[in-house]
Amino acid sequence: MSELMASLAVLAGFVVGALAVMAVRPVTGRQRAVVPIDDLQPGGLPQGVASVLAVLPSSAVVLDREDRVLRASSAARAFGLVRGDRLMAAELLALARQVRRDGEIRESEIEVAGHRFGQEATNFAVRVAPLGPYGQVLVLAEDQTEHHRVEAVRRDFVANVSHELKTPVGALSLLAETIQDAADDPEAVTRFAGRMQHEAARLTYLVQDLITLSRIQGAEPVPTPCPVPVDEAVHDAMDRCNTTAAAKDITLVAGGVEGLQIWGDEELLVTALRNLIDNAVAYSPEHTRVVVSARPAGDSVEISVSDQGIGIPESAQERIFERFFRVDTARSRATGGTGLGLAIVKHVAAAHNGAITVWSKEGSGSTFTLRLPALGGVAVPATPDIGTVPLEASK
């Protein structure tokens, strides 16, 4: 049985490979297609083509000389490229007719509008080739929508990083020249040196956030997960934010259920919580509170960071986890924010197979909730005392 299966696999690989080489091979320009076909009947399919089309991952369509669809894969119909026995994409139909006339393989990229209401357009990389002497044409369309989206994100990321790095670097260069010109004015030197320290700190935070983001943005699972006490991670994150909170007389309060544990990476959890707390402090008025609380939620642990800040407009809530997106650009620059904090939180959640959600109302504050898998699959405290227990407040 194993030998038979191996033979069938080799045969299938040979058929698919032969068709790919003959009809789908990337080309840099036009080339004459030479597709030997055995036992071909007018109006029918070449021998073995139907079986090959059934297993191709691409959207595949075979047209006859009258532009009727002889065979279409389920993907081609699902994308709306084919309806009944007609090819619905006008650009593809025009390309198929050109190929039928001169027998040359052609490649192109097309965009097809969604065939259902509210459905986004789909980008396809297409290859069209003649399929024998009776006017049949093979159309292969590969969905490139996600590739285009990722490429657009990459370009935006590079552009944003370049801009964000140039700003503090340019400021440092300008301030250094100013200090050099004001060497005889001690007060000016002191003032500009303070500005240089601020810009240097901003540059340091940006580089650190970029390194962290590049390490976790692949959404790969945590490589070496281990038990992580939530209480310790919360207190560690609060300790790292104490200085900025104290500068605005903001009280950091830890509460909720003690003794909970997650399965993951402690340093990543602390990084995510630090970013959430930093954000809460940056967008809160003076003399308010930021509360960090944990509670069991079935097979997960939920850690919430709540503030009494300015809130987030509903129109911006879907975008706040994007890199460099800022609700209030002027305020973010004044507080030294890099625009990467919430993107890091989102990727930390993904690395733990968790999620991050937000509730916010303008003028009433925001609550970010990080939901992560509990240790052992059940969120129970490590101590027998179950209940809501306030931990401590700090300034």
PDB file of C-alpha atoms in Angstrom, residues 73 140 178 184 218 245 263 359:
ATOM      1  CA  SER A  73     -11.881  25.423  -9.739  1.00  0.00           C
ATOM      2  CA  LEU A 140      -4.517  30.819 -13.456  1.00  0.00           C
ATOM      3  CA  THR A 178      23.503  75.808  19.201  1.00  0.00           C
ATOM      4  CA  ASP A 184      29.935  81.793  26.524  1.00  0.00           C
ATOM      5  CA  GLY A 218       6.131  37.543  13.616  1.00  0.00           C
ATOM      6  CA  ALA A 245       3.489  58.651  37.416  1.00  0.00           C
ATOM      7  CA  TRP A 263       1.857  30.272  30.712  1.00  0.00           C
ATOM      8  CA  TRP A 359     -13.122  50.100  26.145  1.00  0.00           C
TER       9      TRP A 359
END
